[in-house]
Amino acid sequence: MFPVAGGRANVGFGLPRRPGVSVRPMAAQWRGLLERPPLRALLGNAEPEGHHRAWPIPADLARAPLSQGRVLFAGDAAGATDPMTGEGIGQALLTGVLAAEAVAAAGSDPGAVARHYRAAVAHHLAPDLRFAAALGRILASPAGALLAVRAAGLTPWTRRNFARWMFEDYPRALALTPSRWRRGAFTGPGAYPAA
Ligand SMILES: Cc1cc2nc3c(=O)[nH]c(=O)nc-3n(C[C@H](O)[C@H](O)[C@H](O)COP(=O)(O)OP(=O)(O)OC[C@H]3O[C@@H](n4cnc5c(N)ncnc54)[C@H](O)[C@@H]3O)c2cc1C
């Protein structure tokens, strides 16, 4: 839920589009969600305005090509969205930067530029998206989701660090990829520095 101007909010929900998971009942699910007591409590007396809208979010880096001839694909065009959360702004910026760096580093040979770009994406982003996909599968079960919420809420330290991890203050799978560790990688100010 995002606050927007005029005391309004943008409220959305995500649904994985996997084989066997139909998007057809989404409208009914949406109405059902709005009736759930915890969500009602959060929304207070807010009422929906306008129509509900749906957008597909491409989240499959392994499936989409990263390059074609002299063209490099970044962001949604590369399927670079986080498959657990549907977030893709940071990933679009990162792949854009990596694409520009590949052009700057590898010069005028399109094949060399593409190889440089693929290697950079494999190093800087692919582990995070694979990790997010694996976590998404765990969170898809009620038991997995409950366990994750309990683990995240154990202590003030786990709560604080869960929020930092969730809001991508550092790459999702950084803890599992020592090759990306740098001094201060886990302790930077992050997206929401304390005032
Ligand atoms: C409902 C929704 C909520 C989301 N919430 C979040 C969120 O909270 N956090 C987050 O990180 N991500 C979120 N995302 C995902 C995020 O918006 C995208 O992953 C991100 O915007 C991708 O950036 P991009 O530059 O690759 O593509 P886009 O932002 O889609 O930019 C592509 C641009 O190209 C333009 N374009 C298309 N075709 C042409 C053409 N032929 N000629 C010229 N221009 C063209 C389009 O108009 C568009 O402006 C959300 C997505 C949706 C749908």
mmCIF file of C-alpha atoms and ligand atoms in Angstrom:
data_model
loop_
_atom_site.group_PDB
_atom_site.id
_atom_site.type_symbol
_atom_site.label_atom_id
_atom_site.label_comp_id
_atom_site.label_asym_id
_atom_site.label_seq_id
_atom_site.Cartn_x
_atom_site.Cartn_y
_atom_site.Cartn_z
ATOM 1 C CA MET A 1 0.000 0.000 0.000
ATOM 2 C CA PHE A 2 1.419 3.372 -1.016
ATOM 3 C CA PRO A 3 0.133 6.670 0.335
ATOM 4 C CA VAL A 4 -0.605 9.187 -2.446
ATOM 5 C CA ALA A 5 -1.756 12.816 -2.351
ATOM 6 C CA GLY A 6 -5.097 13.865 -0.900
ATOM 7 C CA GLY A 7 -5.403 11.257 1.858
ATOM 8 C CA ARG A 8 -5.580 8.482 -0.720
ATOM 9 C CA ALA A 9 -3.590 5.285 -1.091
ATOM 10 C CA ASN A 10 -2.652 2.944 -3.897
ATOM 11 C CA VAL A 11 -3.544 -0.567 -2.729
ATOM 12 C CA GLY A 12 -2.510 -3.644 -4.654
ATOM 13 C CA PHE A 13 -1.976 -7.352 -4.372
ATOM 14 C CA GLY A 14 0.115 -9.781 -6.364
ATOM 15 C CA LEU A 15 -0.686 -13.197 -7.709
ATOM 16 C CA PRO A 16 1.918 -15.579 -9.155
ATOM 17 C CA ARG A 17 1.026 -16.533 -12.697
ATOM 18 C CA ARG A 18 2.080 -20.168 -12.708
ATOM 19 C CA PRO A 19 0.625 -23.122 -14.582
ATOM 20 C CA GLY A 20 -2.570 -24.046 -12.782
ATOM 21 C CA VAL A 21 -2.930 -20.605 -11.162
ATOM 22 C CA SER A 22 -5.628 -18.760 -13.078
ATOM 23 C CA VAL A 23 -5.791 -14.965 -13.059
ATOM 24 C CA ARG A 24 -9.493 -15.074 -13.976
ATOM 25 C CA PRO A 25 -10.832 -15.109 -10.382
ATOM 26 C CA MET A 26 -8.688 -12.064 -9.506
ATOM 27 C CA ALA A 27 -11.635 -9.644 -9.329
ATOM 28 C CA ALA A 28 -13.456 -11.872 -6.823
ATOM 29 C CA GLN A 29 -10.235 -12.388 -4.834
ATOM 30 C CA TRP A 30 -9.772 -8.615 -4.716
ATOM 31 C CA ARG A 31 -13.231 -8.077 -3.233
ATOM 32 C CA GLY A 32 -12.610 -10.946 -0.788
ATOM 33 C CA LEU A 33 -9.291 -9.444 0.288
ATOM 34 C CA LEU A 34 -10.910 -6.097 1.044
ATOM 35 C CA GLU A 35 -13.335 -7.844 3.401
ATOM 36 C CA ARG A 36 -10.621 -9.555 5.472
ATOM 37 C CA PRO A 37 -10.640 -8.141 9.013
ATOM 38 C CA PRO A 38 -6.882 -7.376 9.246
ATOM 39 C CA LEU A 39 -6.984 -5.460 5.955
ATOM 40 C CA ARG A 40 -10.217 -3.708 6.894
ATOM 41 C CA ALA A 41 -8.585 -2.631 10.141
ATOM 42 C CA LEU A 42 -5.640 -1.182 8.196
ATOM 43 C CA LEU A 43 -7.832 0.567 5.649
ATOM 44 C CA GLY A 44 -10.245 2.024 8.217
ATOM 45 C CA ASN A 45 -13.231 3.561 6.466
ATOM 46 C CA ALA A 46 -11.407 3.939 3.138
ATOM 47 C CA GLU A 47 -13.407 3.026 0.069
ATOM 48 C CA PRO A 48 -12.077 2.055 -3.373
ATOM 49 C CA GLU A 49 -12.329 4.734 -6.081
ATOM 50 C CA GLY A 50 -12.118 4.083 -9.811
ATOM 51 C CA HIS A 51 -11.669 0.699 -11.426
ATOM 52 C CA HIS A 52 -9.401 -2.111 -10.320
ATOM 53 C CA ARG A 53 -6.603 -2.603 -12.793
ATOM 54 C CA ALA A 54 -4.246 -5.500 -13.408
ATOM 55 C CA TRP A 55 -0.776 -5.584 -14.958
ATOM 56 C CA PRO A 56 1.483 -8.565 -15.610
ATOM 57 C CA ILE A 57 4.952 -8.179 -14.058
ATOM 58 C CA PRO A 58 7.661 -10.144 -15.918
ATOM 59 C CA ALA A 59 9.787 -12.000 -13.365
ATOM 60 C CA ASP A 60 11.859 -14.647 -15.090
ATOM 61 C CA LEU A 61 15.399 -13.535 -15.784
ATOM 62 C CA ALA A 62 16.417 -17.035 -16.889
ATOM 63 C CA ARG A 63 13.804 -17.139 -19.645
ATOM 64 C CA ALA A 64 14.135 -13.739 -21.303
ATOM 65 C CA PRO A 65 17.156 -13.041 -23.536
ATOM 66 C CA LEU A 66 19.556 -10.382 -22.272
ATOM 67 C CA SER A 67 20.710 -9.358 -25.730
ATOM 68 C CA GLN A 68 19.911 -9.629 -29.398
ATOM 69 C CA GLY A 69 22.477 -8.383 -31.872
ATOM 70 C CA ARG A 70 23.431 -4.851 -30.848
ATOM 71 C CA VAL A 71 20.501 -4.551 -28.402
ATOM 72 C CA LEU A 72 20.838 -5.160 -24.664
ATOM 73 C CA PHE A 73 17.635 -5.758 -22.685
ATOM 74 C CA ALA A 74 17.318 -4.300 -19.184
ATOM 75 C CA GLY A 75 14.638 -4.119 -16.517
ATOM 76 C CA ASP A 76 11.235 -5.592 -17.357
ATOM 77 C CA ALA A 77 12.364 -6.237 -20.925
ATOM 78 C CA ALA A 78 14.910 -8.674 -19.450
ATOM 79 C CA GLY A 79 12.408 -10.199 -16.981
ATOM 80 C CA ALA A 80 14.618 -8.827 -14.174
ATOM 81 C CA THR A 81 11.843 -8.303 -11.602
ATOM 82 C CA ASP A 82 12.098 -9.956 -8.176
ATOM 83 C CA PRO A 83 9.859 -13.051 -8.440
ATOM 84 C CA MET A 84 8.978 -12.945 -4.724
ATOM 85 C CA THR A 85 7.826 -9.322 -4.453
ATOM 86 C CA GLY A 86 7.314 -8.132 -8.039
ATOM 87 C CA GLU A 87 9.686 -5.231 -7.332
ATOM 88 C CA GLY A 88 11.578 -4.219 -10.423
ATOM 89 C CA ILE A 89 12.624 -0.572 -10.075
ATOM 90 C CA GLY A 90 15.995 -1.289 -8.444
ATOM 91 C CA GLN A 91 16.567 -4.206 -10.822
ATOM 92 C CA ALA A 92 15.758 -2.002 -13.844
ATOM 93 C CA LEU A 93 18.220 0.637 -12.637
ATOM 94 C CA LEU A 94 20.896 -1.982 -11.902
ATOM 95 C CA THR A 95 20.580 -3.735 -15.274
ATOM 96 C CA GLY A 96 20.595 -0.330 -17.011
ATOM 97 C CA VAL A 97 23.841 0.579 -15.251
ATOM 98 C CA LEU A 98 25.373 -2.841 -16.032
ATOM 99 C CA ALA A 99 24.379 -2.523 -19.707
ATOM 100 C CA ALA A 100 25.995 0.921 -19.938
ATOM 101 C CA GLU A 101 29.127 -0.361 -18.185
ATOM 102 C CA ALA A 102 29.306 -3.311 -20.619
ATOM 103 C CA VAL A 103 29.189 -0.938 -23.596
ATOM 104 C CA ALA A 104 31.864 1.268 -22.017
ATOM 105 C CA ALA A 105 34.102 -1.689 -21.118
ATOM 106 C CA ALA A 106 33.808 -3.903 -24.190
ATOM 107 C CA GLY A 107 33.807 -1.322 -26.959
ATOM 108 C CA SER A 108 32.354 -1.751 -30.432
ATOM 109 C CA ASP A 109 32.171 -5.569 -30.645
ATOM 110 C CA PRO A 110 28.501 -6.425 -29.968
ATOM 111 C CA GLY A 111 29.376 -10.028 -29.038
ATOM 112 C CA ALA A 112 31.929 -8.889 -26.443
ATOM 113 C CA VAL A 113 29.496 -6.292 -25.052
ATOM 114 C CA ALA A 114 26.767 -8.951 -24.722
ATOM 115 C CA ARG A 115 29.128 -11.406 -22.988
ATOM 116 C CA HIS A 116 30.306 -8.687 -20.596
ATOM 117 C CA TYR A 117 26.702 -7.746 -19.825
ATOM 118 C CA ARG A 118 25.580 -11.371 -19.307
ATOM 119 C CA ALA A 119 28.498 -12.008 -16.925
ATOM 120 C CA ALA A 120 27.730 -8.826 -14.960
ATOM 121 C CA VAL A 121 24.039 -9.703 -14.618
ATOM 122 C CA ALA A 122 24.969 -13.271 -13.599
ATOM 123 C CA HIS A 123 27.230 -11.846 -10.871
ATOM 124 C CA HIS A 124 25.253 -8.847 -9.589
ATOM 125 C CA LEU A 125 21.592 -9.910 -9.959
ATOM 126 C CA ALA A 126 20.924 -13.543 -10.910
ATOM 127 C CA PRO A 127 21.758 -15.022 -7.445
ATOM 128 C CA ASP A 128 19.286 -12.612 -5.812
ATOM 129 C CA LEU A 129 16.470 -13.534 -8.177
ATOM 130 C CA ARG A 130 17.131 -17.276 -7.784
ATOM 131 C CA PHE A 131 17.116 -16.835 -3.994
ATOM 132 C CA ALA A 132 13.879 -14.809 -4.163
ATOM 133 C CA ALA A 133 12.240 -17.498 -6.315
ATOM 134 C CA ALA A 134 13.230 -20.215 -3.821
ATOM 135 C CA LEU A 135 11.945 -18.153 -0.892
ATOM 136 C CA GLY A 136 8.736 -17.443 -2.777
ATOM 137 C CA ARG A 137 8.111 -21.178 -3.041
ATOM 138 C CA ILE A 138 8.558 -21.542 0.749
ATOM 139 C CA LEU A 139 6.283 -18.564 1.472
ATOM 140 C CA ALA A 140 3.607 -20.035 -0.792
ATOM 141 C CA SER A 141 2.767 -22.569 1.937
ATOM 142 C CA PRO A 142 0.981 -21.327 5.080
ATOM 143 C CA ALA A 143 3.481 -23.195 7.285
ATOM 144 C CA GLY A 144 6.441 -21.631 5.468
ATOM 145 C CA ALA A 145 4.928 -18.151 5.668
ATOM 146 C CA LEU A 146 4.198 -18.532 9.393
ATOM 147 C CA LEU A 147 7.711 -19.754 10.099
ATOM 148 C CA ALA A 148 9.236 -16.853 8.155
ATOM 149 C CA VAL A 149 7.076 -14.242 9.930
ATOM 150 C CA ARG A 150 7.925 -15.769 13.343
ATOM 151 C CA ALA A 151 11.651 -15.864 12.544
ATOM 152 C CA ALA A 152 11.568 -12.258 11.317
ATOM 153 C CA GLY A 153 9.795 -11.084 14.480
ATOM 154 C CA LEU A 154 11.922 -12.949 17.047
ATOM 155 C CA THR A 155 13.916 -9.988 18.409
ATOM 156 C CA PRO A 156 14.332 -6.268 17.665
ATOM 157 C CA TRP A 157 17.528 -7.199 15.797
ATOM 158 C CA THR A 158 15.743 -9.733 13.541
ATOM 159 C CA ARG A 159 12.891 -7.260 12.951
ATOM 160 C CA ARG A 160 15.263 -4.439 12.020
ATOM 161 C CA ASN A 161 17.390 -6.607 9.780
ATOM 162 C CA PHE A 162 14.412 -8.315 8.190
ATOM 163 C CA ALA A 163 13.093 -4.871 7.191
ATOM 164 C CA ARG A 164 16.495 -3.879 5.808
ATOM 165 C CA TRP A 165 16.660 -7.118 3.820
ATOM 166 C CA MET A 166 13.033 -6.849 2.658
ATOM 167 C CA PHE A 167 13.485 -3.278 1.412
ATOM 168 C CA GLU A 168 16.638 -4.357 -0.454
ATOM 169 C CA ASP A 169 19.087 -2.230 1.521
ATOM 170 C CA TYR A 170 21.564 -4.750 0.150
ATOM 171 C CA PRO A 171 21.199 -7.493 -2.487
ATOM 172 C CA ARG A 172 18.780 -10.277 -1.449
ATOM 173 C CA ALA A 173 21.310 -13.126 -1.552
ATOM 174 C CA LEU A 174 24.337 -11.088 -0.429
ATOM 175 C CA ALA A 175 24.849 -13.216 2.688
ATOM 176 C CA LEU A 176 25.157 -16.318 0.474
ATOM 177 C CA THR A 177 27.537 -14.821 -2.097
ATOM 178 C CA PRO A 178 30.841 -13.900 -0.391
ATOM 179 C CA SER A 179 32.296 -12.841 -3.751
ATOM 180 C CA ARG A 180 30.113 -9.708 -3.445
ATOM 181 C CA TRP A 181 31.014 -8.856 0.144
ATOM 182 C CA ARG A 182 32.543 -5.414 0.582
ATOM 183 C CA ARG A 183 33.275 -3.445 3.736
ATOM 184 C CA GLY A 184 30.015 -1.827 4.878
ATOM 185 C CA ALA A 185 27.861 -3.830 2.425
ATOM 186 C CA PHE A 186 25.428 -4.878 5.173
ATOM 187 C CA THR A 187 25.572 -1.727 7.271
ATOM 188 C CA GLY A 188 25.007 1.151 4.829
ATOM 189 C CA PRO A 189 22.254 3.691 5.570
ATOM 190 C CA GLY A 190 19.797 1.872 3.266
ATOM 191 C CA ALA A 191 16.562 3.087 1.734
ATOM 192 C CA TYR A 192 15.131 4.540 4.949
ATOM 193 C CA PRO A 193 17.985 6.040 6.985
ATOM 194 C CA ALA A 194 17.088 7.067 10.523
ATOM 195 C CA ALA A 195 16.332 10.804 10.655
HETATM 196 C C1 LIG B 1 1.093 -2.361 -10.341
HETATM 197 C C2 LIG B 1 2.588 -2.441 -10.246
HETATM 198 C C3 LIG B 1 3.201 -2.129 -9.042
HETATM 199 C C4 LIG B 1 4.584 -2.191 -8.925
HETATM 200 N N1 LIG B 1 5.167 -1.870 -7.726
HETATM 201 C C5 LIG B 1 6.502 -1.867 -7.619
HETATM 202 C C6 LIG B 1 7.125 -1.479 -6.406
HETATM 203 O O1 LIG B 1 6.482 -1.150 -5.420
HETATM 204 N N2 LIG B 1 8.478 -1.489 -6.339
HETATM 205 C C7 LIG B 1 9.240 -1.856 -7.397
HETATM 206 O O2 LIG B 1 10.478 -1.854 -7.281
HETATM 207 N N3 LIG B 1 8.673 -2.229 -8.565
HETATM 208 C C8 LIG B 1 7.323 -2.247 -8.716
HETATM 209 N N4 LIG B 1 6.741 -2.624 -9.897
HETATM 210 C C9 LIG B 1 7.601 -3.071 -11.016
HETATM 211 C C10 LIG B 1 8.256 -1.857 -11.670
HETATM 212 O O3 LIG B 1 7.283 -0.868 -11.962
HETATM 213 C C11 LIG B 1 8.938 -2.299 -12.973
HETATM 214 O O4 LIG B 1 9.670 -3.487 -12.754
HETATM 215 C C12 LIG B 1 9.869 -1.198 -13.459
HETATM 216 O O5 LIG B 1 9.125 -0.015 -13.700
HETATM 217 C C13 LIG B 1 10.562 -1.642 -14.743
HETATM 218 O O6 LIG B 1 11.260 -0.549 -15.273
HETATM 219 P P1 LIG B 1 11.605 -0.535 -16.817
HETATM 220 O O7 LIG B 1 12.350 0.709 -17.066
HETATM 221 O O8 LIG B 1 12.244 -1.835 -17.210
HETATM 222 O O9 LIG B 1 10.206 -0.541 -17.579
HETATM 223 P P2 LIG B 1 9.054 0.562 -17.530
HETATM 224 O O10 LIG B 1 9.051 1.310 -16.238
HETATM 225 O O11 LIG B 1 7.813 -0.171 -17.957
HETATM 226 O O12 LIG B 1 9.502 1.575 -18.648
HETATM 227 C C14 LIG B 1 9.369 1.264 -20.010
HETATM 228 C C15 LIG B 1 9.003 2.547 -20.709
HETATM 229 O O13 LIG B 1 9.088 2.344 -22.121
HETATM 230 C C16 LIG B 1 7.989 2.996 -22.704
HETATM 231 N N5 LIG B 1 7.767 2.356 -24.019
HETATM 232 C C17 LIG B 1 7.211 1.162 -24.285
HETATM 233 N N6 LIG B 1 7.191 0.932 -25.600
HETATM 234 C C18 LIG B 1 7.778 1.999 -26.182
HETATM 235 C C19 LIG B 1 8.044 2.353 -27.529
HETATM 236 N N7 LIG B 1 7.755 1.528 -28.542
HETATM 237 N N8 LIG B 1 8.644 3.529 -27.765
HETATM 238 C C20 LIG B 1 8.995 4.365 -26.748
HETATM 239 N N9 LIG B 1 8.745 4.078 -25.445
HETATM 240 C C21 LIG B 1 8.139 2.911 -25.179
HETATM 241 C C22 LIG B 1 6.851 2.782 -21.751
HETATM 242 O O14 LIG B 1 5.833 3.738 -21.948
HETATM 243 C C23 LIG B 1 7.574 2.993 -20.409
HETATM 244 O O15 LIG B 1 7.598 4.343 -20.016
HETATM 245 C C24 LIG B 1 5.372 -2.582 -10.043
HETATM 246 C C25 LIG B 1 4.746 -2.891 -11.265
HETATM 247 C C26 LIG B 1 3.380 -2.836 -11.359
HETATM 248 C C27 LIG B 1 2.734 -3.171 -12.678
#
